Amino acid sequence: MKKSLYLFIAIISLSVTVAYGQKREKHKYYDKFVWYSVRNGDCIEAQTKQKEIIIPMSVGCKNIKYETYPSKKFFVETTDGYMGVYEKDGTCIISPTKYKEVEYKKIWDMEIGDTEFYLVMNNGVTGICDSKGNEIISPEKYTSIQLTAGKPYYFKVECNGKKGICDLSGKEIIAPDKYESIVSYSLDKEAYFSVRTHGKVGICDKEGKEIFELTEKYSDIYMSKTKETVYFRVKIGDKDNGICDINGNEIIAPGKYDQAYLSYSDGIGFYYNVKKGEHNGICSMTGVEIVPPMYNSIIYSSYDNCFKYQLSLIHI
């Protein structure tokens, strides 16, 4: 009887020791979210105040971190070196069984609202998961992925030294098999891509179609737009002085003037200011020279409905 009593006491004592060996720590944040971590050996568990399990010990987490901003989610790391993501209530978004690194990203846009996604990495190679944890770009597909700087937002991808473009759903718009470099820019909420390869430059639209075919004639091409038309600024060398129409036809040939830039005045609309040296002139939107570049300054007077110019006097 005494032996049974001693055994019972030993078991109770052991249970108490184990219970007290599990350190329970409170975590409270400025967003008023409170959770508790409980550690047992190398593993940690997330619980509510009432000791309800949020992330169980069986997941094998060696680290659990709640990110207050911007995600407001749990990021976990397992003893096997994998990372995962959980909601506050314990709903698993990205299981910690596949990716070595996970990074939350958020884009806020007044028109499209919040766009959330995750950069997921294995062995230094990046992929993309959407806000629900669905893999939209595999880490095995491209050697690198970057978010473009301005909206509309895209992913710039690379494979074997070639650049491409994917939209935010992971759809490939420009395959990374042709261009050595791609620069994206927006124009009136539309996206265009300046592309370059083997010394040739061109422009692609948001569908990936070359609307200005690759050419080695120009050192660079930029797209611009007025209320009436779309046009291209073209460069030869470092001089930004040529204009082409939407079909690539030259309106103002590079080299004809030192500068050519678009202007607008009420009553006459758009026209081109052109310069040779320090002298100014005017060309129409079709490239016809209206005022030769021989004046110090030219302005359009809507009151008189004409261009007024100033010509410096030469002192002898």
XYZ file of C-alpha atoms in Angstrom:
316
model
C 0.000 0.000 0.000
C 2.833 2.385 0.909
C 4.644 1.592 -2.342
C 1.502 2.460 -4.341
C 1.145 5.703 -2.398
C 4.797 6.648 -3.015
C 4.420 5.834 -6.741
C 1.300 8.012 -6.949
C 3.097 10.896 -5.238
C 6.090 10.512 -7.579
C 3.849 10.644 -10.639
C 2.060 13.748 -9.331
C 5.401 15.396 -8.559
C 6.709 14.609 -12.046
C 3.554 16.047 -13.624
C 3.904 19.217 -11.589
C 7.571 19.489 -12.596
C 6.708 19.138 -16.288
C 3.880 21.640 -15.955
C 6.125 24.159 -14.247
C 8.878 23.422 -16.785
C 6.654 24.806 -19.542
C 7.168 28.553 -19.296
C 4.054 30.533 -20.262
C 4.822 34.063 -21.426
C 2.342 36.846 -22.196
C 2.651 38.923 -25.381
C 0.651 42.128 -25.730
C 0.762 44.621 -28.626
C -0.447 48.131 -29.362
C -3.292 46.727 -31.487
C -4.572 45.136 -28.213
C -3.969 41.607 -29.451
C -2.785 39.320 -26.630
C -1.404 35.797 -26.925
C 0.728 33.483 -24.803
C 3.750 31.420 -25.752
C 4.402 28.097 -24.072
C 7.770 26.432 -24.535
C 8.552 22.755 -24.097
C 12.155 21.942 -24.869
C 12.998 23.202 -28.369
C 9.382 23.701 -29.388
C 6.940 26.515 -28.718
C 3.158 26.777 -28.826
C 0.829 29.798 -29.175
C -2.229 30.006 -26.918
C -5.033 32.390 -26.018
C -5.480 33.806 -22.522
C -7.925 30.947 -21.828
C -5.201 28.431 -22.875
C -6.942 27.590 -26.139
C -4.368 26.494 -28.694
C -3.698 28.841 -31.631
C -0.601 27.150 -33.071
C -0.015 23.684 -31.562
C 3.236 22.238 -30.295
C 2.947 19.511 -32.938
C 3.836 22.033 -35.675
C 7.359 21.967 -34.289
C 7.955 25.717 -34.088
C 11.208 26.890 -32.551
C 10.123 30.495 -32.978
C 6.739 32.251 -33.241
C 6.525 35.965 -33.963
C 3.396 38.084 -34.246
C 3.844 40.970 -36.703
C 1.809 43.979 -35.636
C 2.259 45.917 -38.879
C 1.422 45.615 -41.659
C 0.360 41.960 -41.752
C -1.065 41.364 -38.216
C -0.244 37.673 -38.614
C 1.927 35.010 -36.997
C 5.200 34.107 -38.696
C 6.664 30.819 -37.505
C 9.938 28.994 -37.974
C 10.217 25.257 -37.419
C 13.083 23.235 -35.989
C 13.599 21.941 -39.559
C 14.282 25.482 -40.806
C 10.990 26.142 -42.634
C 8.766 29.203 -42.305
C 4.989 29.578 -42.354
C 2.207 32.087 -41.748
C -0.920 31.876 -39.555
C -3.874 34.160 -38.898
C -4.590 35.389 -35.348
C -7.154 32.610 -34.891
C -4.689 29.907 -35.947
C -5.865 29.521 -39.554
C -2.870 28.386 -41.596
C -2.124 30.584 -44.618
C 1.272 29.165 -45.598
C 2.197 25.808 -44.098
C 5.715 25.714 -42.591
C 6.706 22.685 -44.633
C 7.789 24.101 -48.010
C 9.610 27.453 -47.875
C 12.806 28.431 -46.071
C 11.889 32.137 -46.004
C 8.595 34.028 -46.173
C 8.187 37.797 -46.351
C 4.883 39.675 -46.296
C 4.294 42.517 -48.749
C 1.390 44.913 -49.027
C 0.497 47.461 -51.699
C -2.079 50.084 -50.904
C -3.806 51.659 -53.878
C -6.768 54.013 -53.718
C -8.341 52.435 -56.806
C -7.705 48.719 -56.340
C -7.546 48.674 -52.519
C -5.044 46.580 -50.575
C -3.034 43.996 -52.480
C -1.283 41.443 -50.301
C 1.225 38.820 -51.319
C 4.166 36.875 -49.926
C 7.704 36.533 -51.206
C 8.651 32.896 -50.630
C 12.222 31.714 -50.944
C 14.158 28.487 -51.188
C 17.947 28.525 -51.453
C 17.934 32.222 -52.336
C 15.437 31.837 -55.201
C 12.175 33.759 -54.891
C 8.565 32.891 -55.705
C 5.198 34.505 -54.984
C 2.153 33.396 -52.985
C -1.090 35.376 -53.002
C -2.878 36.655 -49.878
C -4.481 33.233 -49.308
C -1.176 31.381 -49.546
C -1.723 30.035 -53.062
C 1.525 29.769 -55.001
C 1.200 31.914 -58.132
C 4.896 31.933 -59.075
C 7.058 28.982 -58.086
C 10.546 29.664 -56.637
C 11.847 27.206 -59.221
C 10.580 29.194 -62.230
C 12.736 32.348 -62.238
C 16.153 33.269 -60.874
C 14.862 36.549 -59.434
C 11.615 38.482 -58.916
C 11.202 42.189 -58.131
C 8.143 44.381 -57.702
C 8.154 47.355 -60.090
C 8.493 50.765 -58.478
C 5.308 52.499 -59.653
C 1.711 51.646 -60.385
C 0.267 49.833 -62.158
C 2.397 47.280 -60.305
C 4.023 44.277 -61.940
C 6.624 41.660 -61.108
C 9.869 41.952 -63.054
C 11.284 38.447 -63.465
C 14.594 37.096 -64.712
C 15.720 33.791 -66.169
C 19.167 33.042 -67.630
C 19.999 36.734 -67.825
C 16.813 37.651 -69.720
C 14.104 39.880 -68.263
C 10.332 39.449 -68.326
C 7.126 40.790 -66.754
C 4.312 39.095 -64.786
C 1.154 40.750 -63.498
C 0.083 40.525 -59.845
C -1.837 37.307 -60.518
C 1.375 35.649 -61.734
C 0.358 35.710 -65.399
C 3.391 36.045 -67.672
C 3.017 39.109 -69.911
C 6.540 39.229 -71.320
C 8.465 35.956 -71.258
C 12.076 36.254 -70.015
C 13.586 34.868 -73.200
C 14.289 37.906 -75.388
C 15.087 41.157 -73.609
C 18.245 42.038 -71.706
C 16.545 44.847 -69.793
C 13.000 46.110 -69.188
C 11.985 49.417 -67.624
C 8.301 49.814 -66.734
C 6.504 53.124 -66.494
C 2.930 54.316 -66.331
C 1.160 56.823 -68.535
C -2.385 57.895 -67.674
C -2.887 54.704 -65.620
C -1.658 52.588 -68.529
C 1.561 50.566 -68.332
C 4.293 50.476 -70.948
C 7.660 48.781 -71.021
C 10.868 50.071 -72.536
C 12.764 46.986 -73.740
C 16.334 46.514 -74.884
C 18.395 43.687 -76.358
C 21.550 43.405 -78.474
C 21.844 47.182 -78.790
C 18.250 47.574 -79.957
C 15.456 49.386 -78.115
C 11.672 49.245 -78.383
C 8.383 49.697 -76.508
C 5.872 47.031 -75.399
C 2.304 47.698 -74.254
C 0.635 46.169 -71.171
C -0.195 43.030 -73.177
C 3.488 42.506 -74.044
C 3.084 43.472 -77.703
C 5.858 45.493 -79.326
C 4.132 48.712 -80.388
C 7.494 50.237 -81.287
C 9.535 47.474 -82.852
C 13.114 46.938 -81.764
C 15.548 49.197 -83.595
C 19.227 50.021 -83.298
C 18.707 53.463 -84.811
C 17.962 55.082 -81.435
C 19.806 54.908 -78.121
C 16.556 55.175 -76.162
C 12.796 55.572 -76.598
C 10.199 57.098 -74.260
C 6.457 57.072 -74.607
C 4.321 60.188 -74.090
C 0.687 61.051 -74.616
C -1.497 64.088 -75.241
C -5.280 64.402 -75.343
C -5.090 63.835 -79.083
C -2.359 61.288 -79.636
C 0.404 59.018 -78.377
C 3.935 59.785 -79.480
C 7.514 58.692 -78.799
C 10.530 60.712 -77.792
C 13.675 59.183 -79.277
C 17.346 59.683 -78.550
C 20.508 59.307 -80.584
C 23.465 59.251 -78.247
C 22.710 61.457 -75.266
C 20.526 63.935 -77.166
C 16.803 63.677 -76.441
C 15.749 65.537 -79.560
C 13.561 63.417 -81.852
C 9.836 62.655 -82.093
C 8.074 59.650 -83.677
C 4.363 58.899 -84.062
C 2.554 55.782 -82.816
C 3.619 53.845 -85.933
C 7.287 54.757 -85.532
C 7.309 57.368 -88.298
C 9.621 60.291 -87.567
C 7.807 63.586 -86.998
C 10.964 65.422 -85.982
C 14.167 63.681 -87.019
C 16.789 63.346 -84.271
C 19.651 65.732 -85.019
C 17.557 68.338 -86.819
C 17.291 70.313 -83.566
C 19.249 70.260 -80.332
C 16.016 70.014 -78.325
C 12.371 69.253 -79.091
C 9.730 69.230 -76.374
C 5.954 69.385 -76.235
C 4.093 72.538 -75.172
C 0.451 73.527 -74.844
C -1.382 76.852 -75.018
C -5.086 77.621 -74.877
C -6.412 78.524 -78.286
C -3.782 76.625 -80.277
C -3.434 73.345 -78.371
C -0.256 71.272 -78.498
C 2.889 72.131 -80.440
C 6.631 71.506 -80.241
C 9.200 73.972 -78.953
C 12.477 73.359 -80.760
C 15.928 74.757 -80.120
C 19.202 75.086 -81.984
C 21.873 76.309 -79.655
C 20.245 79.119 -77.683
C 17.684 79.934 -80.365
C 14.021 78.887 -80.157
C 11.490 77.901 -82.793
C 8.090 76.246 -83.170
C 6.933 73.082 -84.987
C 3.391 71.792 -85.432
C 2.292 68.380 -84.133
C 3.014 66.966 -87.587
C 6.584 68.309 -87.473
C 6.064 71.253 -89.838
C 8.319 74.164 -88.885
C 6.089 77.145 -88.145
C 8.724 79.464 -86.675
C 12.395 78.795 -87.457
C 14.780 78.485 -84.465
C 16.292 81.979 -84.589
C 14.777 83.785 -81.590
C 15.831 84.186 -77.972
C 12.337 83.456 -76.695
C 8.915 82.621 -78.115
C 5.557 82.680 -76.340
C 2.021 82.214 -77.597
C -0.398 85.037 -76.847
C -3.987 83.805 -76.676
C -5.156 87.444 -76.557
C -3.493 88.265 -79.899
C -3.806 84.668 -81.204
C -0.203 84.594 -82.373
C 3.326 83.726 -81.342
C 5.418 86.575 -79.993
C 9.162 86.414 -80.092
C 12.169 88.292 -78.852
C 15.337 88.813 -80.876
C 18.421 90.149 -79.138
C 20.089 93.163 -80.662
C 23.718 92.730 -81.679
C 25.968 95.481 -80.294
C 28.897 96.497 -82.515
